[in-house]
CSV table of C-alpha atoms in Angstrom, one decimal:
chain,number,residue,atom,x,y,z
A,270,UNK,CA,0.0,0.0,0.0
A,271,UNK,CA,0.9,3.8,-0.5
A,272,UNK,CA,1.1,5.3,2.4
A,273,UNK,CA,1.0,9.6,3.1
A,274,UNK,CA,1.6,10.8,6.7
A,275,UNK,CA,1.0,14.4,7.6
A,276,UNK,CA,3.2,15.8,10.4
A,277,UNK,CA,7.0,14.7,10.9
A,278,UNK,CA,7.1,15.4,14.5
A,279,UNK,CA,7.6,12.8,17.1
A,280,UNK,CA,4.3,10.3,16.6
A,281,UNK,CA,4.7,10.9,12.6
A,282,UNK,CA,8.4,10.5,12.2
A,283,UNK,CA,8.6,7.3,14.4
A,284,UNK,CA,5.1,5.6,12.9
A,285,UNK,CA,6.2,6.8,9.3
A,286,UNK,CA,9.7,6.2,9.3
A,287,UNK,CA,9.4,3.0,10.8
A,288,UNK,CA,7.3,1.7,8.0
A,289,UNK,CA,9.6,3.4,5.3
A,290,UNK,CA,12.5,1.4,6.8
A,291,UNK,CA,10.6,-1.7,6.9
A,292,UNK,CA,10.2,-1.3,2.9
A,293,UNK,CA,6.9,0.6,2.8
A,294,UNK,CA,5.9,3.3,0.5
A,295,UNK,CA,5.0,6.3,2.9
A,296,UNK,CA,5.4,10.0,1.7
A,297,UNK,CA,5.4,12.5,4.0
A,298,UNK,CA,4.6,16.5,4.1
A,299,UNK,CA,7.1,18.1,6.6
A,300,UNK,CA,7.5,22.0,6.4
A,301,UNK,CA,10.0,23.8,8.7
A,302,UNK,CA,12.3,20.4,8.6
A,303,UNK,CA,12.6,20.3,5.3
A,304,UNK,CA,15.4,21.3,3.9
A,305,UNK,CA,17.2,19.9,6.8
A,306,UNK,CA,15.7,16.1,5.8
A,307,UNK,CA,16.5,16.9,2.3
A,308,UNK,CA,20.2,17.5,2.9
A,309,UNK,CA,20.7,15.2,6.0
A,310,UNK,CA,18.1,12.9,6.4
A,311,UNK,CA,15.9,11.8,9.6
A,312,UNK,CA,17.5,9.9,12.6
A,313,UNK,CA,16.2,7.9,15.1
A,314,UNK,CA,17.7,7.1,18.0
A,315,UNK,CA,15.1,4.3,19.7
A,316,UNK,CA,15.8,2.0,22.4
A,317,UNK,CA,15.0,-0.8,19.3
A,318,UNK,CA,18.1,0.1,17.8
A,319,UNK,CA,19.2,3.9,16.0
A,320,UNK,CA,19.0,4.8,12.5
A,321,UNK,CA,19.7,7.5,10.1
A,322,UNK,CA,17.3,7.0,6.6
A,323,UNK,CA,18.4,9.8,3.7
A,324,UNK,CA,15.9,8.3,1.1
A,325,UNK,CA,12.5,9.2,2.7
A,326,UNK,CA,10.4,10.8,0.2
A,327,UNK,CA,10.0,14.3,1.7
A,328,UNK,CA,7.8,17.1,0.4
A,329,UNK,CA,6.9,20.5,1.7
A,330,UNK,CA,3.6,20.8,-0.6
A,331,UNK,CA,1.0,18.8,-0.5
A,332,UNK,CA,0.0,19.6,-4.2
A,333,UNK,CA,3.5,17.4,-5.4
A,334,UNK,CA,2.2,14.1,-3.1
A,335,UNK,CA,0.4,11.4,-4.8
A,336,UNK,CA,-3.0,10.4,-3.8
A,337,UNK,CA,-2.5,7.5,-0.8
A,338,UNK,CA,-4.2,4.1,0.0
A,339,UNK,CA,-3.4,5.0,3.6
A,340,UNK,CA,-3.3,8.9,5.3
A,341,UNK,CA,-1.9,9.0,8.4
A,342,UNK,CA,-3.1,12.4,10.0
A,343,UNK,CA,-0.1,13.3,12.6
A,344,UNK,CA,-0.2,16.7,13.2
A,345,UNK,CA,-1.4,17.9,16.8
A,346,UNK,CA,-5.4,19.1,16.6
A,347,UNK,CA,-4.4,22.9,16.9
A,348,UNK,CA,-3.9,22.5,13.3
A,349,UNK,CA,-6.5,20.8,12.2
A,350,UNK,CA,-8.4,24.0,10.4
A,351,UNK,CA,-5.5,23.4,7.8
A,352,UNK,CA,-6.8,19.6,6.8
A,353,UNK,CA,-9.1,20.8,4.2
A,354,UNK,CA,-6.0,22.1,2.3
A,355,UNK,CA,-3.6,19.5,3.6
A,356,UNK,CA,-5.4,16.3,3.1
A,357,UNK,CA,-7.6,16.6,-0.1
A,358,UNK,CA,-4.9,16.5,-2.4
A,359,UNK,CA,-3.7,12.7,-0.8
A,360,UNK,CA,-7.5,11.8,-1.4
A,361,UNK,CA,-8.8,9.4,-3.7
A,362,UNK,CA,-12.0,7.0,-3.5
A,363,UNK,CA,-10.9,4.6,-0.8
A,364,UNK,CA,-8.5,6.1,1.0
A,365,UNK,CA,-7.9,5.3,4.4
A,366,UNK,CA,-7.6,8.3,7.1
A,367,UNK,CA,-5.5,7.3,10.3
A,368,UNK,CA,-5.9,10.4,12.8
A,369,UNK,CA,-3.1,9.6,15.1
A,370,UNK,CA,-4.4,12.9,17.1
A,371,UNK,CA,-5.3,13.0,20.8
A,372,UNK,CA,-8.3,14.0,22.3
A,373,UNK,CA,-12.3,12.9,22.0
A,374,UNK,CA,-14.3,14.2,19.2
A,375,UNK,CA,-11.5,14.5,16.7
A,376,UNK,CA,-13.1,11.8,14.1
A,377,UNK,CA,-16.5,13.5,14.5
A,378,UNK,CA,-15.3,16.5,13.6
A,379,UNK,CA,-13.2,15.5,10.5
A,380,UNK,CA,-16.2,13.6,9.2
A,381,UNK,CA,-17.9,16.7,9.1
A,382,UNK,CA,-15.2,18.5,7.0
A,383,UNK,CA,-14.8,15.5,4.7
A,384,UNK,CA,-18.3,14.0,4.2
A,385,UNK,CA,-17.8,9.7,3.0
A,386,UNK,CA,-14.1,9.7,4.1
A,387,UNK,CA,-12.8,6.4,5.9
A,388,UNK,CA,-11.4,7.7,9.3
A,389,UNK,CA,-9.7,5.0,11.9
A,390,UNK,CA,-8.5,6.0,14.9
A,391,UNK,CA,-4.8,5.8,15.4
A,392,UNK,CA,-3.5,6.1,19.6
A,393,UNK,CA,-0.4,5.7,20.0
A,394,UNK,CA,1.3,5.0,23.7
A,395,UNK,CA,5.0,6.2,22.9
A,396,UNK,CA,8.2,8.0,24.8
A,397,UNK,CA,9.1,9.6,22.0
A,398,UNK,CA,10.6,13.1,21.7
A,399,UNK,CA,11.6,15.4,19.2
A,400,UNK,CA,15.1,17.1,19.6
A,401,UNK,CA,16.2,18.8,17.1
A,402,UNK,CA,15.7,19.3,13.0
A,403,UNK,CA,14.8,15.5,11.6
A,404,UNK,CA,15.8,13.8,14.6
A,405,UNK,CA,14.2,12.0,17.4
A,406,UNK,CA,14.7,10.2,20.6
A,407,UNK,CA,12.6,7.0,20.7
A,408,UNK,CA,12.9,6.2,25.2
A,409,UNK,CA,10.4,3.8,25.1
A,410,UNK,CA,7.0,2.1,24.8
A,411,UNK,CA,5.6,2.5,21.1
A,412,UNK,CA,2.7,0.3,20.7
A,413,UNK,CA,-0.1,1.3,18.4
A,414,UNK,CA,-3.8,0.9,18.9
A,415,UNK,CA,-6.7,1.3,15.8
A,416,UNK,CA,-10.2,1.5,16.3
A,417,UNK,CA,-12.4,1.9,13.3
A,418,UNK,CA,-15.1,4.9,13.5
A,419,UNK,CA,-16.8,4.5,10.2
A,420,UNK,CA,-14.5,2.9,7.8
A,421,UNK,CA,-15.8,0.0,7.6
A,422,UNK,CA,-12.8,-2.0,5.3
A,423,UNK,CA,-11.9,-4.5,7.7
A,424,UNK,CA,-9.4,-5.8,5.0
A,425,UNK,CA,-7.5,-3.1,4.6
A,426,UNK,CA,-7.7,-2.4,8.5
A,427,UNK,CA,-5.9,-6.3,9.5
A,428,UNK,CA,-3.8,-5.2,6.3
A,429,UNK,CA,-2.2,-1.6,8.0
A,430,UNK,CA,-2.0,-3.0,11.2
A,431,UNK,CA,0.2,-6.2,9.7
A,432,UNK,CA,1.9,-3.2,8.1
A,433,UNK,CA,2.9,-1.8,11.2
A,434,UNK,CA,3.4,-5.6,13.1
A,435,UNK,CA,6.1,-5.9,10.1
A,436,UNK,CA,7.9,-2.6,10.8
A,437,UNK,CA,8.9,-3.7,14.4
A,438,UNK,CA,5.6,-1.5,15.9
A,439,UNK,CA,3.5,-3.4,18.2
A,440,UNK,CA,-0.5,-3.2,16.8
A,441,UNK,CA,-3.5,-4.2,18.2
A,442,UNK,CA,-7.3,-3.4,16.6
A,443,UNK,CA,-9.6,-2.3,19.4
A,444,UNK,CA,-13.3,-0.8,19.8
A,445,UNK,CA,-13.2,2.7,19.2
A,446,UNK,CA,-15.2,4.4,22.3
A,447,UNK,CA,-12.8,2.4,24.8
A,448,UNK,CA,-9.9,3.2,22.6
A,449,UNK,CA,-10.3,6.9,22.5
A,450,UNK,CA,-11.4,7.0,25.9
A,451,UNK,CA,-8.3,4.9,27.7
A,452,UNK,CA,-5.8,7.4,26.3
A,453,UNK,CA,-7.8,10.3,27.0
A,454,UNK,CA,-7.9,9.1,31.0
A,455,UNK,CA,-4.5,9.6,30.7
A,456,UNK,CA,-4.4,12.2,29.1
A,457,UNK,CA,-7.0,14.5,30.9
A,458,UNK,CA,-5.1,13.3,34.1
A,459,UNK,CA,-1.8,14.0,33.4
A,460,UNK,CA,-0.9,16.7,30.5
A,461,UNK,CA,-2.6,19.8,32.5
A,462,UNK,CA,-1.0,18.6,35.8
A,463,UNK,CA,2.4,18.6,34.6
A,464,UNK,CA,2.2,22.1,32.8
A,465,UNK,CA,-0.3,23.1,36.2
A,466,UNK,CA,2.7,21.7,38.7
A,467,UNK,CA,5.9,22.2,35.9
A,468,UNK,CA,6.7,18.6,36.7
A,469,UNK,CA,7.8,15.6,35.1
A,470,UNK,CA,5.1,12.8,34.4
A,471,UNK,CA,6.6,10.4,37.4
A,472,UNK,CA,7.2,12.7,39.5
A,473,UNK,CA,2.9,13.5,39.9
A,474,UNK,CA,2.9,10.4,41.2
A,475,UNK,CA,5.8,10.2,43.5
A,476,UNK,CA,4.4,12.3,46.7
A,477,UNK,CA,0.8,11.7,48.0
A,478,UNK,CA,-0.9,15.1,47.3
A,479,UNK,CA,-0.4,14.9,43.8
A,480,UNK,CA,-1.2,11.3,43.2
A,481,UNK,CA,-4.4,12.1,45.1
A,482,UNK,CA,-4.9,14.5,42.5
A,483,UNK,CA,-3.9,11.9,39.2
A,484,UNK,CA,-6.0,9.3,41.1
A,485,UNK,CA,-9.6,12.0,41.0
A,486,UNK,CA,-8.8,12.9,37.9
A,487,UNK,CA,-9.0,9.5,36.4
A,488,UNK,CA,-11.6,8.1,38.4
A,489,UNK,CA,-13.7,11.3,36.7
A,490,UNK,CA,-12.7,10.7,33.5
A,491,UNK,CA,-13.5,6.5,34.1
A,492,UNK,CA,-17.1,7.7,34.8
A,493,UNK,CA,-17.1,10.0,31.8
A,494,UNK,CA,-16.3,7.4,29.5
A,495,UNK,CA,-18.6,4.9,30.9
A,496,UNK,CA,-21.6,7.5,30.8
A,497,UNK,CA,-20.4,7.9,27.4
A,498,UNK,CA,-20.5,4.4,26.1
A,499,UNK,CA,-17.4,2.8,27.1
A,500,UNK,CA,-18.8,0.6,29.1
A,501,UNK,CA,-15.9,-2.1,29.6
A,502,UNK,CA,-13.7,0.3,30.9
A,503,UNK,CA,-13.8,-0.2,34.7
A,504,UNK,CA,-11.7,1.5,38.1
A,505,UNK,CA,-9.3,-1.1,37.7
A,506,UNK,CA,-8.1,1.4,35.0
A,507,UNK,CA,-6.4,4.3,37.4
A,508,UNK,CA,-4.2,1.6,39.3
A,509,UNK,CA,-2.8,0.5,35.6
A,510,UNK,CA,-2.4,4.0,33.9
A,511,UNK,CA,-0.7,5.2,37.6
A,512,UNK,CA,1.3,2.8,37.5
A,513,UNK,CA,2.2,3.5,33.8
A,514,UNK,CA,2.8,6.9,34.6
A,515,UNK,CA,5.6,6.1,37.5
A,516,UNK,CA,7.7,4.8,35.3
A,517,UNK,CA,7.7,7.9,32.6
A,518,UNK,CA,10.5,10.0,32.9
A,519,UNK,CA,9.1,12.7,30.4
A,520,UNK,CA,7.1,15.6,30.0
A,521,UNK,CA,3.8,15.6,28.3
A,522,UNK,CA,3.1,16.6,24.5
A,523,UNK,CA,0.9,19.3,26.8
A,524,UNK,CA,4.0,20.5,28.9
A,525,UNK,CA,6.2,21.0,25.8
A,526,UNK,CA,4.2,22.9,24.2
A,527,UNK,CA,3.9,25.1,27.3
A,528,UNK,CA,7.8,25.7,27.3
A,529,UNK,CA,7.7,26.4,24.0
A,530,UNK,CA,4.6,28.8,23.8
A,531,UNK,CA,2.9,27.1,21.0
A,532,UNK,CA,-1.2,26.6,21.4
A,533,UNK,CA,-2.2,23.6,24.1
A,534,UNK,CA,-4.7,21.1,23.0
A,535,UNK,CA,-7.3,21.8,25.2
A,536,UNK,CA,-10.6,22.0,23.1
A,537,UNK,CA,-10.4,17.7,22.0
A,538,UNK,CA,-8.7,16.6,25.2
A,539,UNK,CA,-10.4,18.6,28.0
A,540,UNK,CA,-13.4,20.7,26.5
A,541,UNK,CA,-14.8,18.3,24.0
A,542,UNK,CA,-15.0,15.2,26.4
A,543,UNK,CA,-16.0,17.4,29.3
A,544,UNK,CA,-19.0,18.6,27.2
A,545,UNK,CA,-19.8,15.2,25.7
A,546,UNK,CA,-20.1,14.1,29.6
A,547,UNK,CA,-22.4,16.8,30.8
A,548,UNK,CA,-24.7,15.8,27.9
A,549,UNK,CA,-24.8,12.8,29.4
A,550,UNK,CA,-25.4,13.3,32.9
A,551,UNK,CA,-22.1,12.8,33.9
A,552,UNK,CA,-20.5,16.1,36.1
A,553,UNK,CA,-16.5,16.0,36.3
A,554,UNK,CA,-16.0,18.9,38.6
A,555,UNK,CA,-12.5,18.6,39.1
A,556,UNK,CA,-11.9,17.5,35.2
A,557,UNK,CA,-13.8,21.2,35.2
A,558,UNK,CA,-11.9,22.9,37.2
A,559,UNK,CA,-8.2,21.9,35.1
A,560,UNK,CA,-9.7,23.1,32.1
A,561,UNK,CA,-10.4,26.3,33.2
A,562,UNK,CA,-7.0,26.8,34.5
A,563,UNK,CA,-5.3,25.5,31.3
A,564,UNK,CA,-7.9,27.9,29.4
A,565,UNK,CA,-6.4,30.8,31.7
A,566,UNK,CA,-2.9,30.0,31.2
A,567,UNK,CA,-3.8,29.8,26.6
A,568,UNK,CA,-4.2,33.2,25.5
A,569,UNK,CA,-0.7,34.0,27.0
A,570,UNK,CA,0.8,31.2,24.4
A,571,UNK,CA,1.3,32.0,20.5
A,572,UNK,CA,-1.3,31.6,18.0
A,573,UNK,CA,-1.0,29.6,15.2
A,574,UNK,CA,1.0,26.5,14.0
């Protein structure tokens, strides 16, 4: 299959390069790397091994990709006015979309913008950081969950994932609601906290106050998703994503862009599922209470991409 991936940064250069290597067709759109892939070509260095690829088929406009069996939507969901430009051109009658975005409502929303398209969920659980020009530090996990939202090939879904099983990424197909939902738990519980407490992930969880904190915030978010339809997710869930979270040594996607001033994704991974659980009868005060802060702390950041 063809692949396209939109986005080069940490979850598009790992997912796309590691299919590339593995002998995959994948082109990808980057913009401010560019020229820097062009002349020295992306690195990896992952705990599975480094390497260094100067052959990936790099553009920086979309108009010069071919059409894809297989768009992989990487770009955080601050951009994601810009896919009616971006991804058009990559689209042809049974293309695939794979929005490997965070947050709750994203599919929704893109099905609105793109009436018929094929969108899959793509969440990925990955260390994986981007430090500097066409190079990134792989520190650990990596495995890769898709949940179908209205695509309906399951062909070509078993076909991707084996894709992905082939290029060293661990892949599993899962139901979409509980898909979405387990990663947003995490999410919700522990990107504002560590731009709220300028704190590394394990360390929320390493004195009692704040792991009181991690532990409400998830147990909120469990009854969100349950209210709204994911059912098999049960409390069990906090004790494993807490424990999860001990052992990661890094900052959220939330806290970097903080340091760096760029726009926080608060509207898909606080404000969306927030909403979506007051509409079902389903109050998260303290869920609440984060947003609001984070939605203080925006309109000092920069606007745009």
């Amino acid at each position: 299959m063809k692949y396209a991936v939109i986005g080069m940064g940490a979850v598009g250069g790992y997912y796309g390069s590691r299919l590339a290597e593995s002998g995959q067709e994948v082109h990808f759109l980057a913009h401010g790397d560019y020229n820097h892939i062009k002349e020295h070509g992306f690195k990896v260095d992952s705990i599975l091994g480094p390497y260094l690829m100067y052959t990936l088929s790099v553009y920086d406009d979309v108009n010069q990709m071919p059409a894809c069996d297989v768009v992989i939507v990487a770009m955080k969901t601050t951009q994601n006015r810009l896919l009616p430009q971006l991804l058009r051109p990559l689209l042809k009658e049974d293309t695939m979309v794979i929005l490997m975005q965070n947050g709750i409502g994203v599919e929704a929303d893109v099905a609105a913008m793109f009436p018929g398209i094929g969108l899959v969920a793509g969440v990925a659980f990955i260390n994986c950081v981007k430090v500097g020009p066409g190079e990134l530090t792989h520190k650990g996990f990596g495995h890769l969950s898709l949940a179908d939202y209205n695509c309906g090939d399951k062909e070509k879904l078993l076909a991707v994932a084996e894709d992905f099983r082939h290029a060293r990424v661990p892949t599993q197909i899962a139901p979409y609601l509980e898909t979405r939902w387990r990663k947003n738990i995490l999410n919700m519980a522990t990107n504002g906290l560590t731009v709220k407490h300028h704190c590394q992930c394990d360390e929320l969880v390493s004195t009692p106050s704040r792991l009181e904190e991690v532990r409400a915030l998830m147990m909120e978010g469990i009854q969100a998703a349950r209210a709204c339809g994911a059912e098999a997710i049960g409390d069990e869930l906090a004790d494993q994503l807490i424990e999860t979270t001990g052992k990661t040594h890094f900052a959220t996607s939330m806290r970097y862009d903080y340091d760096h001033g760029l726009p926080m994704e608060i509207e898909y991974m606080y404000s969306r599922p927030i909403a979506e659980a007051l509409r079902h009868g389903c109050d998260i005060p303290n869920l609440r209470q984060l947003e609001q802060d984070l939605l203080h702390i925006a309109p000092r950041m920069k606007k745009g991409i």
